[in-house]
Structures are given as structure tokens and as C-alpha cells.
PDB file of C-alpha atoms in Angstrom:
ATOM      1  CA  SER R  28      49.962  17.355  -0.843  1.00  0.00           C
ATOM      2  CA  THR R  29      46.552  18.853  -1.629  1.00  0.00           C
ATOM      3  CA  LEU R  30      44.910  21.554  -3.744  1.00  0.00           C
ATOM      4  CA  LEU R  31      42.768  22.801  -0.827  1.00  0.00           C
ATOM      5  CA  PRO R  32      44.960  25.700   0.421  1.00  0.00           C
ATOM      6  CA  GLY R  33      44.940  27.314  -3.013  1.00  0.00           C
ATOM      7  CA  LEU R  34      41.186  26.872  -3.398  1.00  0.00           C
ATOM      8  CA  VAL R  35      40.430  28.337   0.033  1.00  0.00           C
ATOM      9  CA  GLY R  36      42.875  31.196  -0.534  1.00  0.00           C
ATOM     10  CA  VAL R  37      41.093  32.130  -3.773  1.00  0.00           C
ATOM     11  CA  LEU R  38      37.742  31.954  -1.952  1.00  0.00           C
ATOM     12  CA  ALA R  39      38.998  34.232   0.842  1.00  0.00           C
ATOM     13  CA  ALA R  40      40.234  36.768  -1.728  1.00  0.00           C
ATOM     14  CA  ASN R  41      36.870  36.683  -3.526  1.00  0.00           C
ATOM     15  CA  ILE R  42      34.951  37.172  -0.270  1.00  0.00           C
ATOM     16  CA  ALA R  43      37.209  40.142   0.556  1.00  0.00           C
ATOM     17  CA  GLN R  44      36.099  41.645  -2.766  1.00  0.00           C
ATOM     18  CA  GLY R  45      32.423  41.206  -1.860  1.00  0.00           C
ATOM     19  CA  ALA R  46      31.555  37.825  -3.412  1.00  0.00           C
ATOM     20  CA  ARG R  47      28.683  36.028  -1.670  1.00  0.00           C
ATOM     21  CA  ARG R  48      28.661  32.939  -3.887  1.00  0.00           C
ATOM     22  CA  ALA R  49      31.595  31.106  -5.486  1.00  0.00           C
ATOM     23  CA  ARG R  50      32.418  27.957  -7.427  1.00  0.00           C
ATOM     24  CA  ILE R  51      36.175  27.410  -7.781  1.00  0.00           C
ATOM     25  CA  PHE R  52      37.996  24.562  -9.527  1.00  0.00           C
ATOM     26  CA  GLU R  53      41.646  23.661  -9.937  1.00  0.00           C
ATOM     27  CA  TYR R  54      43.509  21.025 -11.911  1.00  0.00           C
ATOM     28  CA  GLY R  55      47.101  20.351 -10.964  1.00  0.00           C
ATOM     29  CA  ARG R  56      49.769  18.118  -9.493  1.00  0.00           C
ATOM     30  CA  VAL R  57      50.229  17.396  -5.805  1.00  0.00           C
ATOM     31  CA  PHE R  58      53.013  15.620  -3.919  1.00  0.00           C
ATOM     32  CA  ALA R  59      52.183  12.177  -2.555  1.00  0.00           C
ATOM     33  CA  ARG R  60      54.324   9.529  -0.918  1.00  0.00           C
ATOM     34  CA  GLY R  61      54.863   6.552  -3.200  1.00  0.00           C
ATOM     35  CA  ASP R  62      53.784   3.016  -2.435  1.00  0.00           C
ATOM     36  CA  ASP R  63      57.312   2.078  -1.339  1.00  0.00           C
ATOM     37  CA  GLY R  64      57.262   4.830   1.311  1.00  0.00           C
ATOM     38  CA  ASP R  65      60.505   6.485   0.191  1.00  0.00           C
ATOM     39  CA  ALA R  66      59.835   7.917  -3.247  1.00  0.00           C
ATOM     40  CA  TYR R  67      57.404  10.702  -3.986  1.00  0.00           C
ATOM     41  CA  ARG R  68      55.093  10.935  -6.952  1.00  0.00           C
ATOM     42  CA  GLN R  69      53.119  13.839  -8.371  1.00  0.00           C
ATOM     43  CA  PRO R  70      49.616  12.692  -9.365  1.00  0.00           C
ATOM     44  CA  LEU R  71      47.224  14.994 -11.187  1.00  0.00           C
ATOM     45  CA  ARG R  72      44.242  15.996  -9.073  1.00  0.00           C
ATOM     46  CA  VAL R  73      41.011  17.891  -9.675  1.00  0.00           C
ATOM     47  CA  GLY R  74      39.790  20.014  -6.776  1.00  0.00           C
ATOM     48  CA  GLY R  75      36.695  22.079  -6.328  1.00  0.00           C
ATOM     49  CA  LEU R  76      35.051  24.349  -3.806  1.00  0.00           C
ATOM     50  CA  ALA R  77      31.478  25.616  -3.516  1.00  0.00           C
ATOM     51  CA  PHE R  78      30.443  28.440  -1.230  1.00  0.00           C
ATOM     52  CA  GLY R  79      27.274  30.422  -0.652  1.00  0.00           C
ATOM     53  CA  ALA R  80      23.859  29.811  -2.147  1.00  0.00           C
ATOM     54  CA  ALA R  81      23.244  26.600  -4.069  1.00  0.00           C
ATOM     55  CA  ALA R  82      21.713  28.514  -6.974  1.00  0.00           C
ATOM     56  CA  PRO R  83      21.887  32.118  -8.140  1.00  0.00           C
ATOM     57  CA  GLU R  84      19.413  34.412  -6.407  1.00  0.00           C
ATOM     58  CA  GLN R  85      15.983  34.351  -8.037  1.00  0.00           C
ATOM     59  CA  TRP R  86      12.553  35.525  -7.041  1.00  0.00           C
ATOM     60  CA  GLY R  87      10.795  32.207  -7.679  1.00  0.00           C
ATOM     61  CA  SER R  88      12.589  30.059  -5.109  1.00  0.00           C
ATOM     62  CA  ALA R  89      13.976  30.341  -1.609  1.00  0.00           C
ATOM     63  CA  THR R  90      17.720  30.678  -1.133  1.00  0.00           C
ATOM     64  CA  ARG R  91      19.530  27.765   0.498  1.00  0.00           C
ATOM     65  CA  ALA R  92      23.201  27.173   1.160  1.00  0.00           C
ATOM     66  CA  VAL R  93      25.154  24.731  -0.977  1.00  0.00           C
ATOM     67  CA  ASP R  94      25.610  21.374   0.743  1.00  0.00           C
ATOM     68  CA  PHE R  95      27.414  18.049   0.479  1.00  0.00           C
ATOM     69  CA  TYR R  96      24.745  16.541  -1.764  1.00  0.00           C
ATOM     70  CA  ASP R  97      24.982  19.363  -4.322  1.00  0.00           C
ATOM     71  CA  ILE R  98      28.687  18.693  -4.814  1.00  0.00           C
ATOM     72  CA  LYS R  99      28.204  14.932  -4.775  1.00  0.00           C
ATOM     73  CA  ALA R 100      25.664  15.372  -7.597  1.00  0.00           C
ATOM     74  CA  ASP R 101      28.208  17.453  -9.528  1.00  0.00           C
ATOM     75  CA  LEU R 102      30.788  14.675  -9.143  1.00  0.00           C
ATOM     76  CA  ALA R 103      28.246  12.060 -10.230  1.00  0.00           C
ATOM     77  CA  ALA R 104      27.546  14.137 -13.356  1.00  0.00           C
ATOM     78  CA  LEU R 105      31.263  13.925 -14.214  1.00  0.00           C
ATOM     79  CA  LEU R 106      31.096  10.139 -13.964  1.00  0.00           C
ATOM     80  CA  PRO R 107      28.262   8.900 -16.173  1.00  0.00           C
ATOM     81  CA  GLN R 108      27.894   5.119 -16.241  1.00  0.00           C
ATOM     82  CA  ARG R 109      30.220   4.709 -13.247  1.00  0.00           C
ATOM     83  CA  ARG R 110      29.444   3.924  -9.618  1.00  0.00           C
ATOM     84  CA  LEU R 111      30.158   6.743  -7.154  1.00  0.00           C
ATOM     85  CA  GLU R 112      30.189   5.914  -3.441  1.00  0.00           C
ATOM     86  CA  THR R 113      30.932   8.185  -0.504  1.00  0.00           C
ATOM     87  CA  PRO R 114      31.606   6.249   2.714  1.00  0.00           C
ATOM     88  CA  ARG R 115      32.469   8.157   5.877  1.00  0.00           C
ATOM     89  CA  LEU R 116      36.053   9.415   6.168  1.00  0.00           C
ATOM     90  CA  LEU R 117      37.971  11.378   8.786  1.00  0.00           C
ATOM     91  CA  HIS R 118      40.155  13.935   6.998  1.00  0.00           C
ATOM     92  CA  PRO R 119      42.173  16.565   8.919  1.00  0.00           C
ATOM     93  CA  ALA R 120      41.049  19.438   6.658  1.00  0.00           C
ATOM     94  CA  LEU R 121      37.364  18.499   6.765  1.00  0.00           C
ATOM     95  CA  HIS R 122      34.582  18.658   9.343  1.00  0.00           C
ATOM     96  CA  PRO R 123      34.714  15.393  11.371  1.00  0.00           C
ATOM     97  CA  GLY R 124      31.063  14.497  10.829  1.00  0.00           C
ATOM     98  CA  ARG R 125      30.606  15.950   7.353  1.00  0.00           C
ATOM     99  CA  SER R 126      33.273  14.331   5.213  1.00  0.00           C
ATOM    100  CA  ALA R 127      33.505  11.267   3.019  1.00  0.00           C
ATOM    101  CA  GLN R 128      35.884   9.321   0.858  1.00  0.00           C
ATOM    102  CA  VAL R 129      35.181   9.265  -2.885  1.00  0.00           C
ATOM    103  CA  LEU R 130      35.121   5.774  -4.350  1.00  0.00           C
ATOM    104  CA  ILE R 131      34.762   5.393  -8.109  1.00  0.00           C
ATOM    105  CA  ASP R 132      33.769   1.857  -9.087  1.00  0.00           C
ATOM    106  CA  GLY R 133      34.971   0.735  -5.651  1.00  0.00           C
ATOM    107  CA  VAL R 134      38.450   2.318  -5.938  1.00  0.00           C
ATOM    108  CA  ALA R 135      39.539   5.161  -3.619  1.00  0.00           C
ATOM    109  CA  ALA R 136      39.874   8.326  -5.708  1.00  0.00           C
ATOM    110  CA  GLY R 137      39.692  11.255  -3.269  1.00  0.00           C
ATOM    111  CA  PHE R 138      37.545  13.020  -0.685  1.00  0.00           C
ATOM    112  CA  ILE R 139      34.559  15.344  -0.354  1.00  0.00           C
ATOM    113  CA  GLY R 140      33.141  17.312   2.551  1.00  0.00           C
ATOM    114  CA  GLU R 141      32.682  20.517   4.486  1.00  0.00           C
ATOM    115  CA  LEU R 142      35.755  22.511   5.496  1.00  0.00           C
ATOM    116  CA  HIS R 143      36.859  22.001   9.089  1.00  0.00           C
ATOM    117  CA  PRO R 144      35.562  24.722  11.480  1.00  0.00           C
ATOM    118  CA  ARG R 145      39.181  25.648  12.360  1.00  0.00           C
ATOM    119  CA  ALA R 146      39.886  26.403   8.680  1.00  0.00           C
ATOM    120  CA  VAL R 147      36.673  28.436   8.433  1.00  0.00           C
ATOM    121  CA  ARG R 148      37.784  30.538  11.422  1.00  0.00           C
ATOM    122  CA  HIS R 149      41.401  30.803  10.228  1.00  0.00           C
ATOM    123  CA  PHE R 150      40.394  32.150   6.798  1.00  0.00           C
ATOM    124  CA  GLU R 151      37.617  34.261   8.368  1.00  0.00           C
ATOM    125  CA  LEU R 152      34.950  32.787   6.114  1.00  0.00           C
ATOM    126  CA  PRO R 153      31.364  33.797   6.946  1.00  0.00           C
ATOM    127  CA  ALA R 154      30.163  30.205   6.390  1.00  0.00           C
ATOM    128  CA  PRO R 155      31.722  26.819   5.653  1.00  0.00           C
ATOM    129  CA  ALA R 156      32.584  25.798   2.099  1.00  0.00           C
ATOM    130  CA  ILE R 157      32.078  22.359   0.568  1.00  0.00           C
ATOM    131  CA  VAL R 158      35.228  20.970  -1.075  1.00  0.00           C
ATOM    132  CA  PHE R 159      36.310  17.937  -3.031  1.00  0.00           C
ATOM    133  CA  GLU R 160      39.524  16.575  -4.469  1.00  0.00           C
ATOM    134  CA  VAL R 161      39.769  13.531  -6.727  1.00  0.00           C
ATOM    135  CA  ASP R 162      42.386  11.799  -8.817  1.00  0.00           C
ATOM    136  CA  ALA R 163      42.253  13.172 -12.377  1.00  0.00           C
ATOM    137  CA  THR R 164      43.092   9.812 -13.956  1.00  0.00           C
ATOM    138  CA  ALA R 165      40.022   8.287 -12.271  1.00  0.00           C
ATOM    139  CA  LEU R 166      37.846  10.961 -13.908  1.00  0.00           C
ATOM    140  CA  GLN R 167      39.515  10.503 -17.289  1.00  0.00           C
ATOM    141  CA  ALA R 168      38.922   6.748 -17.272  1.00  0.00           C
ATOM    142  CA  ALA R 169      35.236   7.223 -18.038  1.00  0.00           C
ATOM    143  CA  SER R 170      33.872   5.122 -20.852  1.00  0.00           C
ATOM    144  CA  VAL R 171      32.623   7.004 -23.868  1.00  0.00           C
ATOM    145  CA  PRO R 172      29.280   5.823 -25.272  1.00  0.00           C
ATOM    146  CA  ARG R 173      29.386   4.383 -28.779  1.00  0.00           C
ATOM    147  CA  ALA R 174      27.279   6.028 -31.437  1.00  0.00           C
ATOM    148  CA  GLN R 175      24.371   4.009 -32.800  1.00  0.00           C
ATOM    149  CA  PRO R 176      22.900   4.532 -36.255  1.00  0.00           C
ATOM    150  CA  ALA R 177      19.641   6.458 -36.329  1.00  0.00           C
ATOM    151  CA  ALA R 178      16.437   4.533 -37.075  1.00  0.00           C
ATOM    152  CA  ARG R 179      15.395   4.597 -40.720  1.00  0.00           C
ATOM    153  CA  THR R 180      11.753   5.128 -39.791  1.00  0.00           C
ATOM    154  CA  PRO R 181      10.427   7.510 -37.159  1.00  0.00           C
ATOM    155  CA  VAL R 182       9.153   6.203 -33.844  1.00  0.00           C
ATOM    156  CA  VAL R 183       5.357   5.754 -33.689  1.00  0.00           C
ATOM    157  CA  ARG R 184       3.893   7.397 -30.609  1.00  0.00           C
ATOM    158  CA  ARG R 185       0.177   6.953 -31.311  1.00  0.00           C
ATOM    159  CA  GLU R 186      -1.613   4.883 -33.892  1.00  0.00           C
ATOM    160  CA  LEU R 187      -4.282   7.046 -35.522  1.00  0.00           C
ATOM    161  CA  ALA R 188      -5.491   4.724 -38.248  1.00  0.00           C
ATOM    162  CA  THR R 189      -8.402   2.420 -37.504  1.00  0.00           C
ATOM    163  CA  GLY R 190      -9.005  -0.738 -39.411  1.00  0.00           C
ATOM    164  CA  GLY R 191     -12.728  -1.430 -39.765  1.00  0.00           C
ATOM    165  CA  ASP R 192     -15.572  -1.564 -37.272  1.00  0.00           C
ATOM    166  CA  GLU R 193     -14.847  -1.357 -33.632  1.00  0.00           C
TER     167      GLU R 193
END
């Protein structure tokens, strides 16, 4: 019913191999109960997980852990010209106070948040991971900008010519 177990399993395997920072993504089908309650459907979902430092280690800036807002910004980058909202949501796999529903143009499309502390302990992770899962068709419905012809004359940034006495 979700891509999360596979994502967290891959993270745990990477940490066992010495990884301190990871970004993991998966695209696949999940099982979901249909609208009629009896039938099942298999929608395509996109899931992601971020763990460790927000940016690669570098001498010019302090290291900070990845957080909810980093992943929300990544989702927003996937949805140019669309409205992304993240109202509070209680999800059993996510931390109760650090999880949200993903709404794209006002339509429920998935969830985002920090892994539940029980899952962090169960998988023996040294720190919580931030995860998301959204409906792939909602991501694919993005409008593509139309090309505009280039201007025939270059843009004037500064007028250098003077016309007479000033």
C-alpha cells in the first residue's frame, strides 16, 4: 500500500555499508482500495527519502540535517506553475507532529514528513529520515510552458547616447 518499506530498507542497507547521507527515490505501483470499497486498484506513486546532511560536506558552510522544508522545496521544484500545500496530517508511518498531506492545486496527492520514531528504532537508524510519497499522475499533469519567439532586437539595458545639451 506504500513505497516506504522499500525506501527505508534501502536506507538501512546503505547505512550498514557506512553511508552518512542518502537521497533515495522510487517509482512504482502500490495497492489501494478502490472508491467502491471492494475493488483494488494499483496507482503509480513516486516516493522519496532524504537522510543525513542537507548538503554535501564542504568547508565553507556548517553542516545541518535535512528537514521537512528541504523536501517540500524539492517537491515544489517538480511542480512549476502549480500550487503546493501541506496541511497537517496524521499518518501511521510518520512522526505525529512532523507530517503533512500533499495537496497539488487543492487535490490530495500524497504525504510528506519525518519517519515515525518507532520506525527509526526498528530499522536502527542513527537519525530520522524525511520521506514523501505522491501520486505520479498528479506530477505528470504539470503544464508545459509554450515557447515564445525570440525578440528581433536585443533588449536595451542602458541608454548611452545623449541628444544635445543637458
